[in-house]
PDB file of C-alpha atoms and ligand atoms in Angstrom:
ATOM      1  CA  UNK A   1     -36.666-259.900  55.959  1.00 57.00           C
ATOM      2  CA  UNK A   2     -35.309-256.729  54.442  1.00 63.00           C
ATOM      3  CA  UNK A   3     -34.231-253.932  56.744  1.00 71.00           C
ATOM      4  CA  UNK A   4     -34.217-250.380  55.411  1.00 77.00           C
ATOM      5  CA  UNK A   5     -32.719-247.316  57.056  1.00 82.00           C
ATOM      6  CA  UNK A   6     -35.853-246.566  59.034  1.00 86.00           C
ATOM      7  CA  UNK A   7     -36.084-250.123  60.380  1.00 88.00           C
ATOM      8  CA  UNK A   8     -32.397-250.141  61.327  1.00 87.00           C
ATOM      9  CA  UNK A   9     -32.792-246.893  63.265  1.00 89.00           C
ATOM     10  CA  UNK A  10     -35.989-248.116  64.948  1.00 92.00           C
ATOM     11  CA  UNK A  11     -34.084-251.244  66.008  1.00 91.00           C
ATOM     12  CA  UNK A  12     -31.118-249.196  67.265  1.00 91.00           C
ATOM     13  CA  UNK A  13     -33.460-246.870  69.169  1.00 93.00           C
ATOM     14  CA  UNK A  14     -35.073-249.883  70.858  1.00 94.00           C
ATOM     15  CA  UNK A  15     -31.577-250.899  71.992  1.00 95.00           C
ATOM     16  CA  UNK A  16     -30.920-247.327  73.240  1.00 95.00           C
ATOM     17  CA  UNK A  17     -28.190-246.884  70.609  1.00 94.00           C
ATOM     18  CA  UNK A  18     -27.986-243.576  68.692  1.00 93.00           C
ATOM     19  CA  UNK A  19     -29.345-243.730  65.105  1.00 91.00           C
ATOM     20  CA  UNK A  20     -27.031-243.786  62.082  1.00 90.00           C
ATOM     21  CA  UNK A  21     -27.246-241.623  58.971  1.00 91.00           C
ATOM     22  CA  UNK A  22     -28.552-242.881  55.645  1.00 87.00           C
ATOM     23  CA  UNK A  23     -25.173-242.020  54.094  1.00 89.00           C
ATOM     24  CA  UNK A  24     -23.372-244.303  56.554  1.00 90.00           C
ATOM     25  CA  UNK A  25     -25.908-247.084  56.034  1.00 87.00           C
ATOM     26  CA  UNK A  26     -25.559-246.792  52.266  1.00 84.00           C
ATOM     27  CA  UNK A  27     -21.761-247.002  52.474  1.00 86.00           C
ATOM     28  CA  UNK A  28     -21.940-250.088  54.721  1.00 87.00           C
ATOM     29  CA  UNK A  29     -24.513-251.708  52.395  1.00 84.00           C
ATOM     30  CA  UNK A  30     -22.166-251.247  49.429  1.00 82.00           C
ATOM     31  CA  UNK A  31     -19.283-252.805  51.383  1.00 87.00           C
ATOM     32  CA  UNK A  32     -21.259-255.759  52.684  1.00 90.00           C
ATOM     33  CA  UNK A  33     -23.048-256.239  49.346  1.00 86.00           C
ATOM     34  CA  UNK A  34     -19.742-256.795  47.551  1.00 85.00           C
ATOM     35  CA  UNK A  35     -18.661-259.370  50.148  1.00 91.00           C
ATOM     36  CA  UNK A  36     -22.014-261.149  49.948  1.00 91.00           C
ATOM     37  CA  UNK A  37     -21.776-261.274  46.142  1.00 89.00           C
ATOM     38  CA  UNK A  38     -18.262-262.718  46.337  1.00 92.00           C
ATOM     39  CA  UNK A  39     -19.491-265.527  48.594  1.00 95.00           C
ATOM     40  CA  UNK A  40     -22.528-266.087  46.360  1.00 93.00           C
ATOM     41  CA  UNK A  41     -20.340-266.344  43.238  1.00 93.00           C
ATOM     42  CA  UNK A  42     -18.014-268.926  44.807  1.00 96.00           C
ATOM     43  CA  UNK A  43     -20.934-270.901  46.245  1.00 96.00           C
ATOM     44  CA  UNK A  44     -22.651-270.940  42.839  1.00 96.00           C
ATOM     45  CA  UNK A  45     -19.445-272.156  41.180  1.00 96.00           C
ATOM     46  CA  UNK A  46     -19.362-275.108  43.600  1.00 97.00           C
ATOM     47  CA  UNK A  47     -23.076-275.799  43.022  1.00 97.00           C
ATOM     48  CA  UNK A  48     -22.652-275.590  39.235  1.00 96.00           C
ATOM     49  CA  UNK A  49     -19.769-278.057  39.391  1.00 96.00           C
ATOM     50  CA  UNK A  50     -21.895-280.410  41.525  1.00 96.00           C
ATOM     51  CA  UNK A  51     -24.801-280.057  39.080  1.00 96.00           C
ATOM     52  CA  UNK A  52     -22.510-280.857  36.121  1.00 95.00           C
ATOM     53  CA  UNK A  53     -21.025-283.898  37.894  1.00 95.00           C
ATOM     54  CA  UNK A  54     -24.423-285.356  38.722  1.00 95.00           C
ATOM     55  CA  UNK A  55     -25.746-284.659  35.215  1.00 94.00           C
ATOM     56  CA  UNK A  56     -22.697-286.297  33.600  1.00 94.00           C
ATOM     57  CA  UNK A  57     -22.994-289.355  35.831  1.00 93.00           C
ATOM     58  CA  UNK A  58     -26.699-289.771  35.158  1.00 92.00           C
ATOM     59  CA  UNK A  59     -26.911-289.026  31.449  1.00 89.00           C
ATOM     60  CA  UNK A  60     -23.329-288.836  30.180  1.00 83.00           C
ATOM     61  CA  UNK A  61     -24.133-285.341  28.899  1.00 84.00           C
ATOM     62  CA  UNK A  62     -23.149-281.744  29.658  1.00 84.00           C
ATOM     63  CA  UNK A  63     -26.641-280.453  28.947  1.00 93.00           C
ATOM     64  CA  UNK A  64     -28.099-279.180  32.176  1.00 94.00           C
ATOM     65  CA  UNK A  65     -31.766-279.102  32.996  1.00 95.00           C
ATOM     66  CA  UNK A  66     -32.518-275.886  34.847  1.00 96.00           C
ATOM     67  CA  UNK A  67     -35.404-273.826  36.114  1.00 97.00           C
ATOM     68  CA  UNK A  68     -35.175-270.056  35.628  1.00 96.00           C
ATOM     69  CA  UNK A  69     -37.375-267.462  37.258  1.00 94.00           C
ATOM     70  CA  UNK A  70     -37.166-263.714  37.505  1.00 91.00           C
ATOM     71  CA  UNK A  71     -39.276-260.802  38.635  1.00 88.00           C
ATOM     72  CA  UNK A  72     -39.539-257.069  39.071  1.00 83.00           C
ATOM     73  CA  UNK A  73     -40.894-256.313  42.514  1.00 77.00           C
ATOM     74  CA  UNK A  74     -44.294-254.687  42.781  1.00 76.00           C
ATOM     75  CA  UNK A  75     -46.299-253.489  45.702  1.00 69.00           C
ATOM     76  CA  UNK A  76     -50.055-253.557  46.030  1.00 66.00           C
ATOM     77  CA  UNK A  77     -50.568-250.413  48.057  1.00 67.00           C
ATOM     78  CA  UNK A  78     -53.508-249.032  46.115  1.00 67.00           C
ATOM     79  CA  UNK A  79     -51.177-247.176  43.781  1.00 71.00           C
ATOM     80  CA  UNK A  80     -49.362-248.633  40.838  1.00 71.00           C
ATOM     81  CA  UNK A  81     -45.823-249.195  42.009  1.00 74.00           C
ATOM     82  CA  UNK A  82     -43.049-250.898  40.093  1.00 78.00           C
ATOM     83  CA  UNK A  83     -39.730-251.351  41.821  1.00 81.00           C
ATOM     84  CA  UNK A  84     -36.590-250.066  40.161  1.00 83.00           C
ATOM     85  CA  UNK A  85     -34.887-253.406  40.719  1.00 84.00           C
ATOM     86  CA  UNK A  86     -35.439-256.968  39.603  1.00 87.00           C
ATOM     87  CA  UNK A  87     -33.817-260.327  40.011  1.00 88.00           C
ATOM     88  CA  UNK A  88     -33.464-263.635  38.218  1.00 91.00           C
ATOM     89  CA  UNK A  89     -32.156-266.991  39.413  1.00 95.00           C
ATOM     90  CA  UNK A  90     -31.334-270.320  37.792  1.00 96.00           C
ATOM     91  CA  UNK A  91     -31.798-273.568  39.722  1.00 97.00           C
ATOM     92  CA  UNK A  92     -30.290-276.891  38.697  1.00 96.00           C
ATOM     93  CA  UNK A  93     -32.804-279.731  38.340  1.00 96.00           C
ATOM     94  CA  UNK A  94     -30.525-282.368  39.878  1.00 95.00           C
ATOM     95  CA  UNK A  95     -29.348-280.543  43.000  1.00 96.00           C
ATOM     96  CA  UNK A  96     -32.094-277.969  43.468  1.00 96.00           C
ATOM     97  CA  UNK A  97     -29.357-275.419  44.132  1.00 96.00           C
ATOM     98  CA  UNK A  98     -28.933-271.977  42.592  1.00 96.00           C
ATOM     99  CA  UNK A  99     -26.297-272.106  39.851  1.00 96.00           C
ATOM    100  CA  UNK A 100     -26.753-268.582  38.474  1.00 94.00           C
ATOM    101  CA  UNK A 101     -28.409-265.296  39.324  1.00 91.00           C
ATOM    102  CA  UNK A 102     -28.624-261.720  38.185  1.00 88.00           C
ATOM    103  CA  UNK A 103     -29.856-258.471  39.704  1.00 85.00           C
ATOM    104  CA  UNK A 104     -30.770-255.495  37.539  1.00 85.00           C
ATOM    105  CA  UNK A 105     -32.008-251.975  38.007  1.00 87.00           C
ATOM    106  CA  UNK A 106     -33.984-249.587  35.840  1.00 86.00           C
ATOM    107  CA  UNK A 107     -32.073-246.625  37.226  1.00 88.00           C
ATOM    108  CA  UNK A 108     -28.439-245.896  38.019  1.00 90.00           C
ATOM    109  CA  UNK A 109     -27.689-242.623  39.798  1.00 89.00           C
ATOM    110  CA  UNK A 110     -24.108-242.486  38.496  1.00 90.00           C
ATOM    111  CA  UNK A 111     -25.085-243.111  34.842  1.00 91.00           C
ATOM    112  CA  UNK A 112     -28.032-240.713  35.118  1.00 93.00           C
ATOM    113  CA  UNK A 113     -25.815-237.945  36.503  1.00 94.00           C
ATOM    114  CA  UNK A 114     -23.241-238.474  33.722  1.00 94.00           C
ATOM    115  CA  UNK A 115     -25.999-238.422  31.082  1.00 92.00           C
ATOM    116  CA  UNK A 116     -27.406-235.160  32.438  1.00 96.00           C
ATOM    117  CA  UNK A 117     -23.939-233.566  32.404  1.00 96.00           C
ATOM    118  CA  UNK A 118     -23.168-234.999  28.957  1.00 95.00           C
ATOM    119  CA  UNK A 119     -20.054-236.737  30.279  1.00 95.00           C
ATOM    120  CA  UNK A 120     -18.893-240.326  30.489  1.00 93.00           C
ATOM    121  CA  UNK A 121     -19.797-242.122  33.724  1.00 90.00           C
ATOM    122  CA  UNK A 122     -16.909-242.949  36.022  1.00 90.00           C
ATOM    123  CA  UNK A 123     -16.134-246.631  36.639  1.00 90.00           C
ATOM    124  CA  UNK A 124     -18.777-248.061  38.927  1.00 86.00           C
ATOM    125  CA  UNK A 125     -20.659-251.241  39.756  1.00 81.00           C
ATOM    126  CA  UNK A 126     -23.501-250.513  37.335  1.00 86.00           C
ATOM    127  CA  UNK A 127     -26.643-252.648  37.555  1.00 81.00           C
ATOM    128  CA  UNK A 128     -28.617-251.012  34.795  1.00 83.00           C
ATOM    129  CA  UNK A 129     -31.031-253.271  32.991  1.00 67.00           C
ATOM    130  CA  UNK A 130     -29.051-254.750  30.106  1.00 58.00           C
ATOM    131  CA  UNK A 131     -30.276-257.536  27.894  1.00 46.00           C
ATOM    132  CA  UNK A 132     -33.505-258.210  29.776  1.00 45.00           C
TER     133      UNK A 132
HETATM  134 ZN1  LIG B 201     -24.508-247.099  36.040  1.00 52.16          ZN
END
């Protein structure tokens, strides 16, 4: 389940807790997102190692068999709607665990602002669609 700002504030209101601003929610999402990605990266490294070990033991080879799937979210609301973000994941055939993933966006506010001003974008965690 994905909770947006409106859902979070509806939940807080039900608990008789004052709502929070979208700016605060966005800042907390950026903080927690980085921590979640760090855990995901280390977990995937362990899973990739496990996948390699099992593959080597079974076939004496480093060639992994994987399943890859990706998507750009869409919504069937009567209007044509394509999400600005997409995802892709790679699953090892031996373990069934995710050994790689990527998340991309069609829009980056920081890059867009720099382009409009004709300046170079400051350092940021850019997720613009590259190589897809
Ligand atoms: Zn960017």
